[in-house]
XYZ file of C-alpha atoms in Angstrom:
629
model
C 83.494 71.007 69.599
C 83.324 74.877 69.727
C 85.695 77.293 70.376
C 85.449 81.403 71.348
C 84.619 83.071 68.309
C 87.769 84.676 67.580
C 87.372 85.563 63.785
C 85.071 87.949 61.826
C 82.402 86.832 59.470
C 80.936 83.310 59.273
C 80.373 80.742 56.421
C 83.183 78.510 55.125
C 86.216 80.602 55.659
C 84.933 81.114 59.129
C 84.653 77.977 60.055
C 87.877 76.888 58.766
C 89.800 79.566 60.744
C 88.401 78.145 63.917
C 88.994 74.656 63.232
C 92.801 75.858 62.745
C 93.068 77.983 65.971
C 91.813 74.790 67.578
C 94.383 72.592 66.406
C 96.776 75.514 66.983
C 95.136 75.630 70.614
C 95.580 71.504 71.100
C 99.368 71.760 70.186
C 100.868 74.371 71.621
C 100.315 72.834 75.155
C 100.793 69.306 73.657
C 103.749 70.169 71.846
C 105.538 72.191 74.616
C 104.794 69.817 77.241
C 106.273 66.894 75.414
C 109.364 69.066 74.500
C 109.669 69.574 78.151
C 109.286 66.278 79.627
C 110.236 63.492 77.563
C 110.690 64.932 73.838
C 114.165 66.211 73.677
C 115.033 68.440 70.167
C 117.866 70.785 69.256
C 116.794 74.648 69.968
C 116.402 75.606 66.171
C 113.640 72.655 65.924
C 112.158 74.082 69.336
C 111.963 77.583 67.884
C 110.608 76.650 64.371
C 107.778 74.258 65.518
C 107.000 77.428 68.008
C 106.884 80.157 65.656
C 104.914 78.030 62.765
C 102.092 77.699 65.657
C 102.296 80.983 66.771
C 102.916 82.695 63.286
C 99.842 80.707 62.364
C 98.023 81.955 65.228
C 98.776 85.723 64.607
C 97.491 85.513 60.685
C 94.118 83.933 61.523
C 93.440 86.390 64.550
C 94.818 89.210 62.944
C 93.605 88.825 58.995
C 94.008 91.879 56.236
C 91.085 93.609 56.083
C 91.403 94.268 51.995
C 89.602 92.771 48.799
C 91.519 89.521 48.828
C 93.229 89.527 51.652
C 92.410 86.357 52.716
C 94.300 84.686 50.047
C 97.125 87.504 50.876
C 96.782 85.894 54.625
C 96.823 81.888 53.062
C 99.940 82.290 51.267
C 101.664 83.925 54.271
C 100.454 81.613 56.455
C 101.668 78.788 54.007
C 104.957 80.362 53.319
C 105.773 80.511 57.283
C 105.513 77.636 58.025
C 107.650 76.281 55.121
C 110.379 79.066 56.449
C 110.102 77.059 59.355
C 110.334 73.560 58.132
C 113.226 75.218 55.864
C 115.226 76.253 58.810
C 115.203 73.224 60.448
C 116.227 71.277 57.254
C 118.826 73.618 56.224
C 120.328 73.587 59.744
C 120.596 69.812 59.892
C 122.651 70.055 56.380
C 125.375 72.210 57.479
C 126.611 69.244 59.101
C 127.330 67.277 55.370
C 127.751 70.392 53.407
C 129.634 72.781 55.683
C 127.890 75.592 56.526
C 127.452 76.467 52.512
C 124.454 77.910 50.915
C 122.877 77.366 47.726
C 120.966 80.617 45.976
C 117.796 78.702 46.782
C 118.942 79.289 50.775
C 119.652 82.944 50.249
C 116.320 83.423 48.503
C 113.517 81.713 51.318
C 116.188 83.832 53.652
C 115.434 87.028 52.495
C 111.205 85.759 51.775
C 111.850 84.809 55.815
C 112.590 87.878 57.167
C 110.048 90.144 55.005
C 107.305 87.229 56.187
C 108.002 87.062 59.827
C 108.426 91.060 59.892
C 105.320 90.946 58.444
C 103.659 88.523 60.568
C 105.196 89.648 64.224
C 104.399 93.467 62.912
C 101.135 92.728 62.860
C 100.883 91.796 66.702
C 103.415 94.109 68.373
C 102.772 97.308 65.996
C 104.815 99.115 63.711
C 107.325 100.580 66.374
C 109.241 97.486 66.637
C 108.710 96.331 63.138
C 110.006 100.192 61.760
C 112.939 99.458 64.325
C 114.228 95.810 63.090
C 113.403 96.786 59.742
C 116.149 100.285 60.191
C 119.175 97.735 61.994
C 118.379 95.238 58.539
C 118.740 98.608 56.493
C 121.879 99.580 58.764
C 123.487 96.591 58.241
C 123.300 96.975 54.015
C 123.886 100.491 53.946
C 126.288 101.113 57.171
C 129.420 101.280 54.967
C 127.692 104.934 54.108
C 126.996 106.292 57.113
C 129.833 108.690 57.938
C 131.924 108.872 61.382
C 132.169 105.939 64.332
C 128.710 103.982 63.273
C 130.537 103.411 60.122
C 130.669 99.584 59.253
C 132.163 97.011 56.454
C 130.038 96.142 53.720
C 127.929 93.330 54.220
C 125.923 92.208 51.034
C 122.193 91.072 51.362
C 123.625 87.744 50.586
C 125.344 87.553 53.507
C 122.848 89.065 55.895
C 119.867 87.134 54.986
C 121.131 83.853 55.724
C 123.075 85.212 58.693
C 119.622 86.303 60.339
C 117.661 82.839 59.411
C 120.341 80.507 60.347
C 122.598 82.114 62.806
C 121.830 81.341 67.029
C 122.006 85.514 66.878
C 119.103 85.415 64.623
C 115.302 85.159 63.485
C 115.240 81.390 65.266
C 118.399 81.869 67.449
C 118.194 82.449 71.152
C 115.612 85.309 71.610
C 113.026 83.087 70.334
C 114.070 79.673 71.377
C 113.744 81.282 75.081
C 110.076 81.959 74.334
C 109.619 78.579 73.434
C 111.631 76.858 75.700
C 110.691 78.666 78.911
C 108.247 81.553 78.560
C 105.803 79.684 76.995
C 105.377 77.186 79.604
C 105.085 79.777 82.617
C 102.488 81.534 80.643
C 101.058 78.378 80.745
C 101.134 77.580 84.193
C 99.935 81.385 85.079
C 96.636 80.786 82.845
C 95.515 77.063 83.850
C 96.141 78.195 87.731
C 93.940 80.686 86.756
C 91.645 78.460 85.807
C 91.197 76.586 88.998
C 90.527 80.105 90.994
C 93.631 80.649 92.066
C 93.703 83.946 90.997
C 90.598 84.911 93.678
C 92.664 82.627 96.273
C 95.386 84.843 96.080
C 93.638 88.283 95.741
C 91.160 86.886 98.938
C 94.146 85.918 100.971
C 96.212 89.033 100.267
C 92.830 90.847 101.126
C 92.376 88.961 104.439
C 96.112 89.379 105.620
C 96.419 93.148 104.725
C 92.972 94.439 105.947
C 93.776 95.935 109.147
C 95.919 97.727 107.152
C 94.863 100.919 106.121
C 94.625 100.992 103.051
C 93.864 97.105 102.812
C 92.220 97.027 99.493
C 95.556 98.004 97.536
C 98.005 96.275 99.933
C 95.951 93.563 98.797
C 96.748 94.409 95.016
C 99.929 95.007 95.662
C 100.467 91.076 97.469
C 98.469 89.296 95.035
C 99.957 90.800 91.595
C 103.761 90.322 93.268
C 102.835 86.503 93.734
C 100.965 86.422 89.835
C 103.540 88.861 87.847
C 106.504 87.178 89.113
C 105.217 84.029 86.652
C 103.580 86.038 84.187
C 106.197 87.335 81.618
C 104.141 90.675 80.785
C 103.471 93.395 83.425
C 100.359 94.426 81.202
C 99.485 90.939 81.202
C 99.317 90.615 84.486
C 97.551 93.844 85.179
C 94.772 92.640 82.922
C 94.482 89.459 85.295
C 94.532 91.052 88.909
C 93.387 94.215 87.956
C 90.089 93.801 87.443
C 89.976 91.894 90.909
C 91.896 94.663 92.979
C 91.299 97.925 91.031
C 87.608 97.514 91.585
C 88.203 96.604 94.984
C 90.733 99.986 95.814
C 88.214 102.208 94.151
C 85.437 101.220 96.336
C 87.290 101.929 99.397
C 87.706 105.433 98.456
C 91.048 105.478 96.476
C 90.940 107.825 93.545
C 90.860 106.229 90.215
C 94.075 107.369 88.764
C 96.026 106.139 92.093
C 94.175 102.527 92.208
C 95.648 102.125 88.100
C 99.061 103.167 89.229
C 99.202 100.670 92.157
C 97.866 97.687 90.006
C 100.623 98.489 87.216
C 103.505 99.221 89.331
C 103.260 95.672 91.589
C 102.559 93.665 88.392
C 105.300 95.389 86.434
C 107.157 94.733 89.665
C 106.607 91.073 89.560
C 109.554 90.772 86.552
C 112.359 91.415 89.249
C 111.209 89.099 91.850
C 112.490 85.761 92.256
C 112.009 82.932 92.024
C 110.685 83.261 88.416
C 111.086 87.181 87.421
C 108.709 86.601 84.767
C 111.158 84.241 83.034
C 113.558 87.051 82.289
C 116.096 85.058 84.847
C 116.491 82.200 82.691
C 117.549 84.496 79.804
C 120.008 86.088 81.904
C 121.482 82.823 82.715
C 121.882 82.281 79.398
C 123.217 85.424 78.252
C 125.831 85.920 81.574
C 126.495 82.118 81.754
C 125.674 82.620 85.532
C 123.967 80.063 87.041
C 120.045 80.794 87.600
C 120.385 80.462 91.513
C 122.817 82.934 92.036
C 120.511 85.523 89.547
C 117.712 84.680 91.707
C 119.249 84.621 95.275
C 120.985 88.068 93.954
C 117.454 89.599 93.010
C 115.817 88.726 96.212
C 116.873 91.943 98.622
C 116.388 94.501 95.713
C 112.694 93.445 94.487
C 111.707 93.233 98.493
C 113.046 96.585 98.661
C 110.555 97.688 95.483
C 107.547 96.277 96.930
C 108.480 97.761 100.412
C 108.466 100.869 99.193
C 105.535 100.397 96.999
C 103.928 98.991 100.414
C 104.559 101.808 102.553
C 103.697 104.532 100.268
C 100.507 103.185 99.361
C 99.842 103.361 103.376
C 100.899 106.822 103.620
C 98.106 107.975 100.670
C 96.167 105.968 102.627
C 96.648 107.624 105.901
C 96.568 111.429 104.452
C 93.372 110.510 102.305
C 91.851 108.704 105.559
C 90.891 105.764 103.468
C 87.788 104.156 105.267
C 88.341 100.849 106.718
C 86.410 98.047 105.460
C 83.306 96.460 106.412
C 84.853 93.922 107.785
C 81.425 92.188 107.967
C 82.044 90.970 105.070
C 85.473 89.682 105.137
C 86.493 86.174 105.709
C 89.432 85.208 108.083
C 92.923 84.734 106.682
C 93.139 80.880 108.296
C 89.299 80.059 106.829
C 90.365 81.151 103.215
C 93.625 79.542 103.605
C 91.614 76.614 104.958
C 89.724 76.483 102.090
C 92.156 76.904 99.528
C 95.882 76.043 100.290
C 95.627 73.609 98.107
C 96.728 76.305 95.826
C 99.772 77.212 96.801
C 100.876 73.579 96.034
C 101.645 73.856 92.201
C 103.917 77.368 93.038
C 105.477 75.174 95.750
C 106.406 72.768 93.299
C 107.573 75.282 91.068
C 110.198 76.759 93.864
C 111.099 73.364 95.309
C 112.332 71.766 92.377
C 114.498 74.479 90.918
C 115.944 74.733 94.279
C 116.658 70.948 94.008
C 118.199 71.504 90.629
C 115.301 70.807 88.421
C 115.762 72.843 85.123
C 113.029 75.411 84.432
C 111.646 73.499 81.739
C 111.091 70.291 84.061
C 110.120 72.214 87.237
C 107.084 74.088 84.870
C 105.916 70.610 83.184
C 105.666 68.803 87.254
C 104.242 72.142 88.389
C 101.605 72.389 85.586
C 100.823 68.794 86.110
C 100.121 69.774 89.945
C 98.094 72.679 88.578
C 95.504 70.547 86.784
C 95.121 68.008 89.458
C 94.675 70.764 91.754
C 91.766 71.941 89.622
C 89.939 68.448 89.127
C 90.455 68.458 93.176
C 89.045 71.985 94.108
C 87.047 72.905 90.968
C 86.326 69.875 89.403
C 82.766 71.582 87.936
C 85.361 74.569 86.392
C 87.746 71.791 84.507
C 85.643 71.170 81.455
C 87.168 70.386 78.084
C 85.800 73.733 76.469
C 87.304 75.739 80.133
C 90.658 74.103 79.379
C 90.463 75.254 75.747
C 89.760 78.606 77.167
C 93.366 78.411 78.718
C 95.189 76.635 76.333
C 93.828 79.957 74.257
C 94.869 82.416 76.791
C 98.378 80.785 76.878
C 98.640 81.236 73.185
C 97.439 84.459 73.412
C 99.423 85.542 76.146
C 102.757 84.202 74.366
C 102.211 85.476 71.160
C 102.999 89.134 71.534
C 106.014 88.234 73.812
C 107.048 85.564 70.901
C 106.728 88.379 67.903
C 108.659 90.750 69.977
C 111.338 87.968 70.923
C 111.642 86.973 66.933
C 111.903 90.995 66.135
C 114.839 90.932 68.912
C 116.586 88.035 67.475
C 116.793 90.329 63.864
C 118.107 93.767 65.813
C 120.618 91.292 67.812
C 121.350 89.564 64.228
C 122.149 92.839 62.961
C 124.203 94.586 66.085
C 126.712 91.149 66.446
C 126.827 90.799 62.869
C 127.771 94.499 62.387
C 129.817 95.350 65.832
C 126.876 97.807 67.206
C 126.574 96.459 70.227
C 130.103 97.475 70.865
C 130.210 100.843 69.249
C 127.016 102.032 71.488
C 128.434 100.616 74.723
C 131.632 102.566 73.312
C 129.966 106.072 73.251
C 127.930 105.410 76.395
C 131.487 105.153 77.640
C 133.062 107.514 75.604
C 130.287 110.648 76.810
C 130.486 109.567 80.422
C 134.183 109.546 80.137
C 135.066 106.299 81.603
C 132.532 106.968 84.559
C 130.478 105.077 86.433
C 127.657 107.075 87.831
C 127.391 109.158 84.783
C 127.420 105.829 82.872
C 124.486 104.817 84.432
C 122.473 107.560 83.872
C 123.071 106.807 79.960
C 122.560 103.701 80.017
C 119.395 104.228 82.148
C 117.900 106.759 79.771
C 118.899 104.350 77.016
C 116.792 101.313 79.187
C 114.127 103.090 79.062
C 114.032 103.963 75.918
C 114.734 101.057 74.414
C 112.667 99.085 76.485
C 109.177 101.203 75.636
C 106.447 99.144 74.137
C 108.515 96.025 74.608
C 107.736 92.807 76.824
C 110.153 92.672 79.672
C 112.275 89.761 78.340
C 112.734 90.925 74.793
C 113.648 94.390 76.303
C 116.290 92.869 78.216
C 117.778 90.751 75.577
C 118.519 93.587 73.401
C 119.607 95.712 76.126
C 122.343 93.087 77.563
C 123.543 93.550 74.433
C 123.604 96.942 73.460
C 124.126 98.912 77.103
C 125.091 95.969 79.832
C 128.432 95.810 78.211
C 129.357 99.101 78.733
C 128.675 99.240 82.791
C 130.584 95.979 82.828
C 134.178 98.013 80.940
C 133.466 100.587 83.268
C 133.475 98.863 86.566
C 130.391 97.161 87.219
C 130.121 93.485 87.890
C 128.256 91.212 85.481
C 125.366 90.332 87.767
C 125.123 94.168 88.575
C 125.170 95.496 85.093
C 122.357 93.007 83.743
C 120.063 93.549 87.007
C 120.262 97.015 86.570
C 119.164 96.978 82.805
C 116.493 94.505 83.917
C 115.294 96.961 86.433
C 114.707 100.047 84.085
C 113.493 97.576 81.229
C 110.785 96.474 83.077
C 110.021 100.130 84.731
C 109.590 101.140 81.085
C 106.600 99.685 81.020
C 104.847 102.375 83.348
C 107.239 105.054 82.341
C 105.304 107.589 79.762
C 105.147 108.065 76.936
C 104.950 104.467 75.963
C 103.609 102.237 79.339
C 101.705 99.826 78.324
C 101.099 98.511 81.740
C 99.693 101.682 82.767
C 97.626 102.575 79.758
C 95.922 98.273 80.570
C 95.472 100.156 84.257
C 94.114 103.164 83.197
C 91.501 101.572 81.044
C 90.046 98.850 83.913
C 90.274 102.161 85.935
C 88.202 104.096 83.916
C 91.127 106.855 84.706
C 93.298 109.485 82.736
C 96.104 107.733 81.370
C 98.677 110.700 81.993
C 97.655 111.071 85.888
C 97.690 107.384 86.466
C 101.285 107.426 84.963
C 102.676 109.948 86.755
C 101.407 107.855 89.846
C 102.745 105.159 88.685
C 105.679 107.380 88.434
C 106.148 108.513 91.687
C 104.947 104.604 93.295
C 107.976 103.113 91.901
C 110.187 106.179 92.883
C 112.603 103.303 94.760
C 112.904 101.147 91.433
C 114.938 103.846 89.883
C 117.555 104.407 92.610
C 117.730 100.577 93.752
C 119.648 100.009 90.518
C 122.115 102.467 91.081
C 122.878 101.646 94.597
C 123.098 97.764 94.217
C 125.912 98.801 91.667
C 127.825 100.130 93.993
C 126.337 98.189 97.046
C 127.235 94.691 96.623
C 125.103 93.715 99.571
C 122.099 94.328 98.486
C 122.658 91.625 95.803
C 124.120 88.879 98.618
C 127.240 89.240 98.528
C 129.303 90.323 101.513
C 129.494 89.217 105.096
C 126.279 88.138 106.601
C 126.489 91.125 109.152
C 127.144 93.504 106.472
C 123.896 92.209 104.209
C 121.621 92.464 107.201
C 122.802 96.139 108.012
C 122.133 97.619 104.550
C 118.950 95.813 104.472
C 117.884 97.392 107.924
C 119.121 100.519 106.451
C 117.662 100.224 103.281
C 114.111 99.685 104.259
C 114.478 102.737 106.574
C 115.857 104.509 103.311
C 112.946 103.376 101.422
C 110.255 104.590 104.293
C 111.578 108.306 103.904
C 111.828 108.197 100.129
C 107.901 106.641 99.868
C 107.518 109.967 102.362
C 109.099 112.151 100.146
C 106.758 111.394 97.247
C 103.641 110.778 99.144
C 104.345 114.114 100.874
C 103.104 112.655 104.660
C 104.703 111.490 107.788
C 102.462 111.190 110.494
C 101.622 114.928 109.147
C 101.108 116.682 105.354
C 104.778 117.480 104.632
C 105.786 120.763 103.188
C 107.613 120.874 99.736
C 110.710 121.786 101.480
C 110.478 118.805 103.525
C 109.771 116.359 101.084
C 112.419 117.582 99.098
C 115.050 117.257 102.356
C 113.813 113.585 102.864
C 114.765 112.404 99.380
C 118.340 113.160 100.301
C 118.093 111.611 103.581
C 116.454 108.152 102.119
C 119.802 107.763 99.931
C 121.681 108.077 102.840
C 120.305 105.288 104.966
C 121.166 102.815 101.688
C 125.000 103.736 101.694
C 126.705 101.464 103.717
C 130.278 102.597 103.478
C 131.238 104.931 105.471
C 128.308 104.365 107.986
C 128.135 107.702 108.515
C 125.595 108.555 106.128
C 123.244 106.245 107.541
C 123.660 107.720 110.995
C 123.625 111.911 108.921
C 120.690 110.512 107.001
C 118.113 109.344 109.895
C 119.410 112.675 111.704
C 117.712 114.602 109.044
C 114.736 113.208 108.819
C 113.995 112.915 112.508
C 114.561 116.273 112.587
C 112.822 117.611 109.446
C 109.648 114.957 110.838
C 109.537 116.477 114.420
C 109.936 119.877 112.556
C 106.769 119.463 110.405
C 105.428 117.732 113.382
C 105.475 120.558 115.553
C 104.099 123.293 112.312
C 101.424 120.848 111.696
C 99.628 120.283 115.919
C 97.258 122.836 114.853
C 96.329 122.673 111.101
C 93.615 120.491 110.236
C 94.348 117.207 107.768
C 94.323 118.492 103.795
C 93.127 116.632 100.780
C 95.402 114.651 99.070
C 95.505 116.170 95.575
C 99.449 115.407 94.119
């Protein structure tokens, strides 16, 4: 049986390597699927049996390029896996021995962290790597450092194990999320794939948006909501709809730059929209103990508030560019595709229904990724060959594998900050600079998002940031739900905010477009994403809760709010808009999402009706200009 060729050279060593990524290939699925259907083991088992595989995987596809490296690259690969097995032994001994640890413990500790630094490195780059490697050198060496970030000593002795054994650590709860849930939705997202879902949904979003100007990327921005909302990476998922839908938006006339920006800023998009979030919502549960319903139902108003915005400003470029319409010779009908292929909206169905019902995420993805393969012997039956479904089982590992390294590289920096108090010391000058504030608090801790979150998937982004910044919003008045949706929000926009946007650099390459212009697109596309955050934190209603009168008003008022924002940055309503009038319409968009006092709605669409009718009137006789922001 034959496999991709994913390693370089041939002869023995060659052929070796595949025959291992095939077996790796053959048990991730296997293995996962067991663990989530009738297989039932304790987390730390979970997470070791995951990394070995994955570990594995990231040595053979990722070898040292040296004289000898390929014995450097067997011992490794031999020595993770026994860190694994280790793990799981030494965890299952605490029980008769107490929690003690011989010198042998403290010794494959300390080999386990320099191997799976090594190992993840390797994958995610040396950012992370450099940055779990400084919190393990904090940790020995804090007693030095002079003023508040002053800690106790702690003694490699005590660290090392700490970090292999503890639920805080290399195998704690970062990681055992990637293999419990993330692993299976990435999954899902590349076997539905598989059965041409992924043209069902860019064909369907392209039939029902057409008449739309702008059709092409209303399209893009339908189809990679509905993908990145399972996919846990918004460069992932750029890298699977965009070479459907940038192609498609650069044919119609869009510019290059603006086509990237649209295709990174709805799949980045897709990790705050229910009912999956790109699997971040499960982690949340987990780290707010709030049940995943009410984190879902909560996100709901806020992400349709994103894409709204992301919706109507991508009309407005398309009015002021006069986009042409498409040939709609060549389109097929909504109800014929749908006819054709509705039979793949069943396994996302399934996947909604029975986490509604209770289901846990793990059960819900193993039913729904059973639906997805009968789908595909149903509708594709000539696609659903035994080397095709090695092609996804490889794209799952793939696809996992970056978002595992970066999870295990989390699970040493969240070691290190409960182990040393960090956490609490940098939610403690976040509060100490903004003085007890709120709004100046979230600024901080929204520079600090974004920072943080740079180069990172979405969920292991989040996990450090609920601990290191959520806490602070929550001692300074924010509500738990609020605090972690709004670090979610600005983790996930760091992935198309420069310098570091890996979603938009993915975009910029299928574009064949400057990376800089298509980020400062991108930039300016999900304009709404960072002032949502702020105003569900002091809006409960756009996060469901309040009086059912009350939500519907500051939704109403929202999506007005977000119509003259997307005008401010586009710079056209119904006319080109000055620069003083874009800048007045910012300032009247915020208004319309303040609920209380109701004024400020009512002050706000004042404004802009009159600033509009204003540049109406200056504009009757000027002819349409270029769009050239």
């Amino acid at each position: 049986m034959q496999i991709p060729e994913f390693v370089e050279g041939k002869g023995f060593a060659g052929y070796i390597k595949n025959i291992l990524l095939l077996i790796i290939f053959i048990a991730m699925p296997l293995f996962h699927m067991w663990t989530a259907s009738f297989g039932v083991y304790p987390s730390y088992q979970l997470s070791g049996v995951h990394w070995a595989l994955i570990g594995s995987f990231i040595l053979l596809i990722k070898p040292l390029k040296i004289k000898g490296g390929i014995i450097i690259d067997s011992c490794l690969l031999l020595l993770n896996i026994y860190i694994c097995y280790h793990q799981v032994v030494l965890q299952q001994l605490f029980v008769k021995n107490a929690g003690i640890y011989t010198n042998y413990d403290i010794v494959i500790s300390i080999v386990a962290i320099i191997v799976t630094v090594i190992i993840a490195g390797r994958l995610v780059g040396i950012t992370l790597s450099a940055i779990a490697v400084l919190f393990i050198l904090y940790a020995l060496y804090g007693s030095h450092v002079p003023g508040m970030f002053r800690t106790v000593r702690f003694s490699i002795q005590r660290i090392a194990p700490y970090l292999y054994t503890s639920y805080d650590g290399i195998f704690g709860q970062t990681l055992t999320v990637s293999a419990q849930f993330i692993y299976l939705f990435v999954l899902f997202g590349t076997l539905l794939e598989l059965t041409g879902a992924g043209k069902f949904f860019v064909d369907i979003s392209y039939s029902l948006t057409h008449r739309i100007k702008g059709g092409p990327a209303q399209a893009a921005v339908c189809s990679s909501m509905l993908l990145g909302t399972i996919n846990g990476s918004g460069a992932a998922n750029v890298v699977t709809t965009g070479t459907f839908t940038i192609p498609l938006m650069k044919k119609v006339g869009f510019k290059s730059s603006f086509a990237g920006a649209v295709e990174a800023v709805s799949s980045s998009g897709g990790q705050i929209m229910p009912p999956v979030m790109g699997a971040v919502a499960f982690l949340m549960s987990e780290m707010t103990g709030i049940a995943y319903a009410k984190i879902a139902l909560a996100a709901v108003i806020p992400a349709v508030l994103y894409y709204a915005t992301l919706s109507i400003s991508v009309y407005f470029i398309a009015k002021k560019t006069d986009v042409p319409d498409p040939d709609k010779s060549e389109l097929q009908t909504a109800g014929k595709i749908l006819k054709n292929g509705w039979l793949y909206i069943v396994p996302v169905m399934v996947l909604i229904l029975l986490m509604i019902f209770g289901y846990s995420a793990q059960r819900s993805a193993f039913f729904s990724i059973i639906t997805v393969i009968i789908v595909g012997f149903i509708k594709n039956r000539e696609n659903m060959t035994v080397r095709n479904l090695l092609n996804s089982f490889q794209g799952s590992v793939t696809g996992i594998a970056p978002i595992a390294a970066a999870c295990l590289l989390a699970g040493i920096i969240m070691g290190v900050i409960n182990l040393t108090g960090l956490g609490l010391k940098i939610s403690g000058i976040i509060e100490n600079i903004a003085n007890g504030h709120l709004l100046p608090g979230l600024i901080l801790a929204m520079l600090t998002s974004l920072l943080l979150g740079m180069g990172l998937p979405t969920s292991a982004a989040y996990m450090v940031l609920a601990v290191l910044v959520a806490p602070a919003l929550v001692n300074m008045g924010a509500t738990i739900m609020a605090a972690h949706l709004f670090i979610l929000y600005f983790g996930a926009l760091s992935t198309i905010t420069p310098p570091v946007a890996l979603s938009t650099f993915a975009a910029a390459g299928i574009a064949k477009a400057n990376v800089w212009e298509t980020g400062k697109e991108a930039v300016k596309l999900a304009s709404t994403g960072f002032i949502i955050p702020f105003i569900f934190v002091f809006n409960g209603e756009l996060l469901m809760q309040g009086s059912v009168v009350n939500i519907l008003f500051a939704c109403i008022t929202a999506v007005i709010g977000c119509a003259f924002i997307a005008a401010s940055f586009t710079g056209w309503a119904k006319v080109n808009l000055s620069v003083p009038a874009r800048l007045l319409l910012f300032p009247a968009g915020i208004m319309l999402f303040i609920v209380h006092p109701f004024y400020w709605n009512i002050a706000g669409i004042i404004l802009a009706f009159i600033v509009i009718e204003i540049e109406i009137i200056k504009n009757k006789k000027r002819t349409p200009e270029v769009y050239n922001v």
